Amino acid sequence: MFEGVTILTTFAIAMTMVVLMPKLMERLRLPAILGFIIAGFLLGPAAMGLIKEDGPVIYLLAELGKLLFMFFVGFEIDLDDFKKTRTRSITFGVLTFILPFAAGVLVGRLTGFGWNASLLIGSIIASHTLLAFPILQKLGLTQHPTVLMVVGGTIFTDIASMLVLAVTVSVHLTGFSWSFLGKEMLELAIFVPLILFGAGNLARKAIIRYGQKPELRVTIMLVVIVVCAEGARIINLEGIVGAFLAGIAVKRAVRGKFAVEQLEVTSQALFIPAFFLTTGFLVDPVVLKQSITESPGMTFGMLAGVLAGKTVAALLTGLIFRQSRPEMGTVASLSFPQMAATLASAVVGYQCINSQGVRLLDATFVNASVLIVIVTCVLGPILTERYAKQMRQDATAEAKTSSASESEVAVAPDVATERRSLCS
């Protein structure tokens, strides 16, 4: 039906949907992000077929979009504020990794997977993607202590899950080796400080020397992000971890947004929407049916493990640090979405074949992963928007109450002074 459509016409249709679909979602009181995902489904191979999922152009745009998305998540972090929530971030990070991880290992063992594959399954559902972060940006909550706690916890879950991936793949291919595990830990201990302290300073010096024009600053920042992402891949981490750390590093070294203003505009207009469009490509009714009918225990067990594990982690963290109900709801829903790291790890596990011709993970698991991605990516943003709005209302009310109390304290001495003067 659309075989004669030129690539420029396809681009125009895609960009039109990128503009219109988020607006439609907002009118339906749904997160705008869902508009991109639905547009991707309609344009993708399962519906209209206008865009091929393996096309080199869309792949490049989506890959850059994924990296830029995580870069700006990292860029929103102010390390000075982050230090204030360090204890909370570590606590939440450990809980939100360990609980889903244990659930995933249990589901893997109960559905017939070996220990090595089950450990990988646990790590896959333990990670999460901050898909709903743009909602918090829109509501002005990115510097809220609860949000900083979730973002800090994400560092732990992503790095831990990628480390488990690297170890399980190595064990499947060559057998377990303590030397390999030690090598991975050493590389990680070198890589993280190198990015946090080296990449940011390098970017600042390059911008000072060569970045007089906006287009040059965009180019410099793209190079920094891609190099950090590739550096992460060299040590068997997902590229998004490197991009995320690059965002933190650049924010630390370059105060203000002048270095990334033009890059942010370009990213929000083209690259990041392309990333969400390709997520919509995964929505395939046939695959969804197969996941439900052929492996219900795996599919619903993993889904329950994600939702229950992340929710319990949020509740325990909230009880420990006395957070409000909207804060706990925001924490849980923000950590629901399974996307970038989940799909990447699932595909790597499927493509990992040892010398006996055995895959680490089978196609059934990949299908189940797709369904989990869809459900969590739909449910997470919807709940995040709901709870985050309540959290903002509570914060606004608390600020007004605090302001009123300060005004009363300031006025009280003046009233007393006036009474004394009248009496005299």
Short mmCIF file of C-alpha atoms in Angstrom, two decimals:
data_model
loop_
_atom_site.label_atom_id
_atom_site.label_comp_id
_atom_site.label_asym_id
_atom_site.label_seq_id
_atom_site.Cartn_x
_atom_site.Cartn_y
_atom_site.Cartn_z
CA MET A 1 0.00 0.00 0.00
CA PHE A 2 2.84 2.41 0.83
CA GLU A 3 5.54 0.93 -1.40
CA GLY A 4 5.72 4.01 -3.65
CA VAL A 5 6.09 6.51 -0.81
CA THR A 6 9.40 8.39 -0.93
CA ILE A 7 11.66 8.70 2.07
CA LEU A 8 10.98 12.45 2.34
CA THR A 9 7.22 11.85 2.34
CA THR A 10 7.67 9.24 5.05
CA PHE A 11 9.74 11.72 7.05
CA ALA A 12 7.04 14.39 6.69
CA ILE A 13 4.32 11.97 7.83
CA ALA A 14 6.40 10.85 10.80
CA MET A 15 7.16 14.41 11.90
CA THR A 16 3.49 15.36 11.58
CA MET A 17 2.54 12.48 13.87
CA VAL A 18 5.32 13.48 16.27
CA VAL A 19 3.64 16.89 16.56
CA LEU A 20 0.00 15.75 16.68
CA MET A 21 0.01 12.50 18.68
CA PRO A 22 1.44 13.95 21.93
CA LYS A 23 -1.15 16.75 21.75
CA LEU A 24 -3.90 14.15 21.35
CA MET A 25 -2.60 12.22 24.36
CA GLU A 26 -2.60 15.39 26.47
CA ARG A 27 -6.22 16.08 25.51
CA LEU A 28 -7.07 12.54 26.61
CA ARG A 29 -5.22 13.23 29.89
CA LEU A 30 -2.55 10.66 29.02
CA PRO A 31 1.24 11.21 29.06
CA ALA A 32 2.53 12.78 25.83
CA ILE A 33 5.24 10.13 25.64
CA LEU A 34 2.57 7.56 24.78
CA GLY A 35 1.84 9.57 21.65
CA PHE A 36 5.31 8.86 20.30
CA ILE A 37 4.99 5.15 21.08
CA ILE A 38 1.57 4.89 19.42
CA ALA A 39 2.88 6.82 16.41
CA GLY A 40 5.74 4.33 16.19
CA PHE A 41 3.29 1.41 16.21
CA LEU A 42 1.19 2.99 13.44
CA LEU A 43 4.22 3.80 11.28
CA GLY A 44 6.05 0.57 12.01
CA PRO A 45 6.04 -2.90 10.46
CA ALA A 46 3.04 -4.15 12.46
CA ALA A 47 0.66 -1.51 11.03
CA MET A 48 1.27 0.84 8.07
CA GLY A 49 4.81 -0.36 7.42
CA LEU A 50 6.02 3.08 6.36
CA ILE A 51 9.24 2.75 8.34
CA LYS A 52 11.38 -0.38 8.42
CA GLU A 53 12.64 -1.20 11.90
CA ASP A 54 16.03 -2.28 10.55
CA GLY A 55 16.51 0.81 8.38
CA PRO A 56 19.96 2.37 8.89
CA VAL A 57 18.62 5.94 9.10
CA ILE A 58 15.98 5.31 11.76
CA TYR A 59 18.42 3.08 13.66
CA LEU A 60 21.02 5.86 13.79
CA LEU A 61 18.46 8.48 14.85
CA ALA A 62 17.00 6.19 17.52
CA GLU A 63 20.41 5.16 18.84
CA LEU A 64 21.46 8.79 19.19
CA GLY A 65 18.05 9.59 20.68
CA LYS A 66 18.48 6.92 23.34
CA LEU A 67 21.92 8.27 24.27
CA LEU A 68 20.75 11.90 24.27
CA PHE A 69 17.71 11.00 26.35
CA MET A 70 19.92 9.48 29.05
CA PHE A 71 22.46 12.31 28.71
CA PHE A 72 19.84 14.92 29.57
CA VAL A 73 18.58 12.78 32.44
CA GLY A 74 22.12 12.88 33.81
CA PHE A 75 22.46 16.59 33.00
CA GLU A 76 19.49 17.37 35.23
CA ILE A 77 21.45 16.09 38.23
CA ASP A 78 23.20 18.69 40.33
CA LEU A 79 25.88 16.83 42.28
CA ASP A 80 25.66 19.34 45.12
CA ASP A 81 21.97 18.49 45.54
CA PHE A 82 22.64 14.82 44.87
CA LYS A 83 25.00 14.65 47.85
CA LYS A 84 22.08 15.63 50.07
CA THR A 85 20.19 12.47 49.01
CA ARG A 86 23.18 10.11 48.82
CA THR A 87 21.96 7.86 51.64
CA ARG A 88 18.44 7.72 50.20
CA SER A 89 19.72 7.01 46.69
CA ILE A 90 21.91 4.13 47.85
CA THR A 91 19.09 2.68 49.96
CA PHE A 92 16.55 2.90 47.15
CA GLY A 93 19.03 1.67 44.54
CA VAL A 94 19.84 -1.46 46.53
CA LEU A 95 16.18 -2.25 47.30
CA THR A 96 14.86 -1.57 43.79
CA PHE A 97 17.55 -3.84 42.35
CA ILE A 98 17.58 -6.70 44.89
CA LEU A 99 13.81 -7.27 45.15
CA PRO A 100 12.98 -7.52 41.40
CA PHE A 101 16.27 -9.38 40.88
CA ALA A 102 15.25 -12.06 43.38
CA ALA A 103 11.79 -12.29 41.79
CA GLY A 104 13.31 -12.67 38.32
CA VAL A 105 15.68 -15.42 39.45
CA LEU A 106 12.75 -17.27 41.05
CA VAL A 107 10.61 -16.97 37.90
CA GLY A 108 13.50 -18.16 35.76
CA ARG A 109 14.09 -21.25 37.89
CA LEU A 110 10.37 -22.09 38.07
CA THR A 111 10.01 -21.88 34.28
CA GLY A 112 12.92 -24.18 33.50
CA PHE A 113 15.93 -21.90 33.06
CA GLY A 114 19.33 -22.71 34.57
CA TRP A 115 20.97 -20.66 37.30
CA ASN A 116 23.09 -18.60 34.91
CA ALA A 117 20.14 -17.65 32.68
CA SER A 118 17.95 -17.02 35.74
CA LEU A 119 20.51 -14.59 37.15
CA LEU A 120 20.43 -12.71 33.84
CA ILE A 121 16.62 -12.65 33.86
CA GLY A 122 16.69 -11.21 37.37
CA SER A 123 19.13 -8.48 36.39
CA ILE A 124 17.11 -7.61 33.29
CA ILE A 125 13.90 -6.84 35.18
CA ALA A 126 15.81 -5.20 38.05
CA SER A 127 16.95 -2.31 35.85
CA HIS A 128 14.65 0.47 34.71
CA THR A 129 14.54 3.38 32.28
CA LEU A 130 13.47 6.88 33.39
CA LEU A 131 10.90 7.05 30.61
CA ALA A 132 8.60 9.43 32.46
CA PHE A 133 11.36 11.91 33.35
CA PRO A 134 10.06 14.50 30.82
CA ILE A 135 6.83 14.61 32.85
CA LEU A 136 8.83 15.66 35.90
CA GLN A 137 10.69 18.24 33.82
CA LYS A 138 7.37 19.72 32.72
CA LEU A 139 6.14 19.85 36.33
CA GLY A 140 9.39 21.43 37.55
CA LEU A 141 10.22 18.56 39.92
CA THR A 142 13.64 17.48 38.64
CA GLN A 143 15.41 18.96 41.69
CA HIS A 144 12.93 17.51 44.20
CA PRO A 145 14.80 15.31 46.73
CA THR A 146 12.56 12.33 45.95
CA VAL A 147 13.26 12.60 42.22
CA LEU A 148 16.99 12.99 42.84
CA MET A 149 16.80 9.85 44.95
CA VAL A 150 15.25 7.86 42.09
CA VAL A 151 17.77 9.17 39.57
CA GLY A 152 20.62 8.30 41.91
CA GLY A 153 19.20 4.82 42.43
CA THR A 154 19.06 4.39 38.66
CA ILE A 155 22.84 4.69 38.49
CA PHE A 156 23.15 1.66 40.77
CA THR A 157 20.52 -0.49 39.03
CA ASP A 158 21.80 0.15 35.50
CA ILE A 159 25.44 -0.47 36.33
CA ALA A 160 24.62 -3.54 38.44
CA SER A 161 22.38 -5.07 35.75
CA MET A 162 24.98 -4.48 33.04
CA LEU A 163 27.67 -6.02 35.23
CA VAL A 164 25.51 -9.13 35.74
CA LEU A 165 24.93 -9.27 31.97
CA ALA A 166 28.67 -9.18 31.29
CA VAL A 167 29.37 -11.94 33.84
CA THR A 168 26.52 -14.26 32.73
CA VAL A 169 27.46 -13.94 29.06
CA SER A 170 31.06 -14.76 29.89
CA VAL A 171 30.03 -17.77 31.98
CA HIS A 172 27.78 -19.05 29.18
CA LEU A 173 30.53 -18.76 26.58
CA THR A 174 33.64 -19.78 28.50
CA GLY A 175 32.57 -20.85 31.98
CA PHE A 176 32.86 -19.01 35.29
CA SER A 177 36.10 -17.16 35.98
CA TRP A 178 36.97 -15.12 39.07
CA SER A 179 39.66 -13.37 37.05
CA PHE A 180 37.06 -12.08 34.58
CA LEU A 181 34.85 -10.81 37.41
CA GLY A 182 37.81 -9.04 38.98
CA LYS A 183 38.72 -7.53 35.62
CA GLU A 184 35.16 -6.17 35.18
CA MET A 185 35.16 -4.60 38.64
CA LEU A 186 38.55 -3.01 38.05
CA GLU A 187 37.46 -1.58 34.68
CA LEU A 188 34.31 -0.17 36.29
CA ALA A 189 36.29 1.42 39.12
CA ILE A 190 38.45 3.17 36.53
CA PHE A 191 35.71 4.05 34.03
CA VAL A 192 33.25 5.87 36.31
CA PRO A 193 35.73 8.41 37.78
CA LEU A 194 37.33 8.82 34.36
CA ILE A 195 34.00 9.91 32.86
CA LEU A 196 32.84 11.99 35.82
CA PHE A 197 36.07 13.95 36.15
CA GLY A 198 37.68 13.64 32.72
CA ALA A 199 34.87 13.91 30.16
CA GLY A 200 33.33 17.02 31.69
CA ASN A 201 36.62 18.93 31.86
CA LEU A 202 37.50 17.87 28.32
CA ALA A 203 34.13 19.11 27.06
CA ARG A 204 34.56 22.43 28.89
CA LYS A 205 38.01 23.03 27.40
CA ALA A 206 36.82 22.11 23.90
CA ILE A 207 33.85 24.47 24.16
CA ILE A 208 36.03 27.33 25.43
CA ARG A 209 38.53 26.86 22.61
CA TYR A 210 36.33 25.84 19.66
CA GLY A 211 32.71 26.39 20.69
CA GLN A 212 32.17 30.05 19.86
CA LYS A 213 29.35 29.13 17.47
CA PRO A 214 26.23 27.18 18.54
CA GLU A 215 26.60 24.55 15.81
CA LEU A 216 30.14 23.80 16.96
CA ARG A 217 28.95 23.33 20.54
CA VAL A 218 26.36 20.82 19.31
CA THR A 219 29.05 18.88 17.44
CA ILE A 220 31.40 18.88 20.43
CA MET A 221 28.71 17.61 22.78
CA LEU A 222 27.64 14.86 20.36
CA VAL A 223 31.24 13.66 20.13
CA VAL A 224 31.58 13.64 23.93
CA ILE A 225 28.34 11.68 24.39
CA VAL A 226 29.14 9.08 21.72
CA VAL A 227 32.71 8.59 22.97
CA CYS A 228 31.47 8.04 26.54
CA ALA A 229 28.83 5.59 25.30
CA GLU A 230 31.37 3.64 23.27
CA GLY A 231 33.73 3.64 26.23
CA ALA A 232 30.99 1.99 28.29
CA ARG A 233 30.47 -0.65 25.62
CA ILE A 234 34.19 -1.44 25.56
CA ILE A 235 33.96 -2.60 29.18
CA ASN A 236 30.71 -4.52 28.53
CA LEU A 237 28.31 -1.87 29.86
CA GLU A 238 25.33 -0.57 27.92
CA GLY A 239 26.03 2.71 26.09
CA ILE A 240 23.27 4.50 28.00
CA VAL A 241 25.34 4.20 31.18
CA GLY A 242 28.18 6.14 29.55
CA ALA A 243 25.79 8.77 28.18
CA PHE A 244 24.14 9.12 31.59
CA LEU A 245 27.50 9.62 33.32
CA ALA A 246 28.50 12.10 30.58
CA GLY A 247 25.44 14.20 31.42
CA ILE A 248 26.43 14.33 35.09
CA ALA A 249 30.03 15.18 34.17
CA VAL A 250 29.12 18.00 31.76
CA LYS A 251 26.67 19.52 34.26
CA ARG A 252 29.43 19.46 36.87
CA ALA A 253 32.08 21.04 34.61
CA VAL A 254 29.95 23.51 32.61
CA ARG A 255 27.63 25.53 34.80
CA GLY A 256 24.46 26.71 33.08
CA LYS A 257 22.84 25.36 29.91
CA PHE A 258 24.58 27.49 27.28
CA ALA A 259 26.69 24.50 26.18
CA VAL A 260 23.68 22.26 25.51
CA GLU A 261 20.82 24.63 24.63
CA GLN A 262 20.95 24.03 20.88
CA LEU A 263 21.61 20.31 21.37
CA GLU A 264 18.54 20.03 23.59
CA VAL A 265 16.32 21.68 20.97
CA THR A 266 17.61 19.37 18.23
CA SER A 267 17.26 16.34 20.47
CA GLN A 268 13.69 17.09 21.52
CA ALA A 269 12.68 17.79 17.91
CA LEU A 270 14.26 14.81 16.16
CA PHE A 271 16.48 12.32 17.98
CA ILE A 272 14.50 11.60 21.15
CA PRO A 273 11.15 11.26 19.28
CA ALA A 274 12.90 8.80 16.94
CA PHE A 275 13.91 6.75 19.98
CA PHE A 276 10.32 6.57 21.21
CA LEU A 277 9.05 5.82 17.69
CA THR A 278 11.25 2.73 17.50
CA THR A 279 9.88 1.63 20.87
CA GLY A 280 6.46 1.69 19.21
CA PHE A 281 7.81 -0.64 16.51
CA LEU A 282 7.93 -3.37 19.16
CA VAL A 283 4.16 -3.35 19.53
CA ASP A 284 3.16 -6.41 17.47
CA PRO A 285 -0.23 -8.05 18.19
CA VAL A 286 1.03 -11.43 16.94
CA VAL A 287 4.04 -11.38 19.25
CA LEU A 288 1.90 -10.27 22.17
CA LYS A 289 -0.50 -13.17 21.61
CA GLN A 290 2.38 -15.65 21.46
CA SER A 291 3.87 -14.30 24.67
CA ILE A 292 0.59 -14.72 26.53
CA THR A 293 -0.50 -18.10 25.14
CA GLU A 294 2.84 -19.91 24.84
CA SER A 295 4.52 -18.81 28.06
CA PRO A 296 2.02 -17.29 30.51
CA GLY A 297 4.08 -18.28 33.55
CA MET A 298 7.18 -16.54 32.24
CA THR A 299 5.33 -13.47 30.95
CA PHE A 300 3.07 -12.75 33.92
CA GLY A 301 5.64 -13.93 36.44
CA MET A 302 8.18 -11.42 35.15
CA LEU A 303 5.57 -8.67 34.96
CA ALA A 304 4.47 -9.36 38.54
CA GLY A 305 8.11 -9.44 39.63
CA VAL A 306 8.76 -6.01 38.11
CA LEU A 307 5.65 -4.31 39.47
CA ALA A 308 5.71 -5.95 42.91
CA GLY A 309 9.47 -5.62 43.36
CA LYS A 310 9.59 -1.95 42.37
CA THR A 311 6.49 -1.13 44.43
CA VAL A 312 7.74 -2.85 47.59
CA ALA A 313 11.13 -1.15 47.17
CA ALA A 314 9.41 2.25 46.92
CA LEU A 315 7.22 1.52 49.96
CA LEU A 316 10.14 0.35 52.11
CA THR A 317 12.22 3.36 51.10
CA GLY A 318 9.26 5.63 51.81
CA LEU A 319 8.73 4.13 55.25
CA ILE A 320 12.42 4.38 56.11
CA PHE A 321 12.63 8.05 55.12
CA ARG A 322 9.03 9.00 55.98
CA GLN A 323 7.93 9.98 52.49
CA SER A 324 4.35 10.90 51.64
CA ARG A 325 2.00 8.65 49.66
CA PRO A 326 2.36 10.72 46.43
CA GLU A 327 6.15 10.57 46.81
CA MET A 328 6.10 6.78 47.20
CA GLY A 329 3.75 6.48 44.22
CA THR A 330 6.05 8.65 42.11
CA VAL A 331 9.09 6.60 43.10
CA ALA A 332 7.40 3.29 42.26
CA SER A 333 5.88 4.38 38.94
CA LEU A 334 9.05 6.17 37.83
CA SER A 335 10.96 2.90 38.26
CA PHE A 336 8.39 0.71 36.45
CA PRO A 337 9.34 1.27 32.76
CA GLN A 338 11.53 -1.44 31.27
CA MET A 339 12.99 -0.30 27.98
CA ALA A 340 16.53 0.44 26.84
CA ALA A 341 18.59 -1.77 29.16
CA THR A 342 15.88 -4.44 29.29
CA LEU A 343 15.62 -4.91 25.55
CA ALA A 344 19.35 -4.62 25.02
CA SER A 345 20.09 -7.31 27.60
CA ALA A 346 17.32 -9.60 26.31
CA VAL A 347 18.63 -9.38 22.75
CA VAL A 348 22.23 -9.92 23.86
CA GLY A 349 21.15 -12.98 25.84
CA TYR A 350 19.26 -14.35 22.83
CA GLN A 351 22.20 -13.78 20.49
CA CYS A 352 24.67 -15.39 22.91
CA ILE A 353 25.31 -18.95 21.65
CA ASN A 354 27.97 -21.17 23.22
CA SER A 355 30.12 -23.82 21.55
CA GLN A 356 27.34 -26.42 21.97
CA GLY A 357 24.93 -24.22 20.00
CA VAL A 358 22.81 -23.38 23.07
CA ARG A 359 21.38 -19.89 23.48
CA LEU A 360 21.61 -18.18 26.85
CA LEU A 361 17.98 -16.99 26.50
CA ASP A 362 15.34 -18.26 24.08
CA ALA A 363 12.86 -16.50 21.79
CA THR A 364 10.06 -17.06 24.31
CA PHE A 365 11.83 -14.85 26.81
CA VAL A 366 12.40 -12.13 24.21
CA ASN A 367 8.66 -12.15 23.37
CA ALA A 368 7.80 -11.93 27.06
CA SER A 369 10.24 -9.02 27.41
CA VAL A 370 8.47 -7.11 24.64
CA LEU A 371 5.14 -7.41 26.45
CA ILE A 372 6.69 -6.30 29.73
CA VAL A 373 8.23 -3.29 28.00
CA ILE A 374 4.87 -2.28 26.53
CA VAL A 375 2.89 -2.71 29.76
CA THR A 376 5.42 -0.94 31.99
CA CYS A 377 6.02 1.86 29.47
CA VAL A 378 2.28 2.55 29.34
CA LEU A 379 1.54 2.10 33.04
CA GLY A 380 4.60 3.92 34.39
CA PRO A 381 4.09 7.35 32.77
CA ILE A 382 0.35 7.34 33.52
CA LEU A 383 0.92 6.73 37.23
CA THR A 384 3.94 9.04 37.35
CA GLU A 385 1.91 11.96 36.00
CA ARG A 386 -0.86 11.27 38.50
CA TYR A 387 1.35 11.00 41.59
CA ALA A 388 3.82 13.70 40.52
CA LYS A 389 0.99 16.25 40.22
CA GLN A 390 -0.11 15.38 43.76
CA MET A 391 3.48 15.67 44.92
CA ARG A 392 3.79 19.13 43.36
CA GLN A 393 0.53 20.23 45.00
CA ASP A 394 1.81 19.05 48.38
CA ALA A 395 5.14 20.84 47.83
CA THR A 396 3.33 24.06 46.84
CA ALA A 397 1.03 23.89 49.86
CA GLU A 398 3.98 23.23 52.16
CA ALA A 399 5.87 26.20 50.69
CA LYS A 400 2.85 28.48 51.23
CA THR A 401 2.47 27.29 54.83
CA SER A 402 6.17 27.85 55.49
CA SER A 403 6.00 31.32 53.93
CA ALA A 404 2.97 32.24 56.02
CA SER A 405 4.70 31.08 59.21
CA GLU A 406 7.77 33.17 58.42
CA SER A 407 5.56 36.21 57.78
CA GLU A 408 3.87 35.78 61.16
CA VAL A 409 7.23 35.55 62.89
CA ALA A 410 8.42 38.69 61.11
CA VAL A 411 5.25 40.66 61.87
CA ALA A 412 4.96 39.66 65.53
CA PRO A 413 7.83 41.86 66.86
CA ASP A 414 6.48 44.86 64.98
CA VAL A 415 3.05 44.45 66.60
CA ALA A 416 4.59 44.14 70.04
CA THR A 417 6.68 47.26 69.49
CA GLU A 418 3.61 49.19 68.36
CA ARG A 419 1.68 48.16 71.47
CA ARG A 420 4.53 49.25 73.76
CA SER A 421 4.68 52.67 72.08
CA LEU A 422 0.92 53.13 72.51
CA CYS A 423 1.09 52.22 76.19
CA SER A 424 3.89 54.68 76.81
#
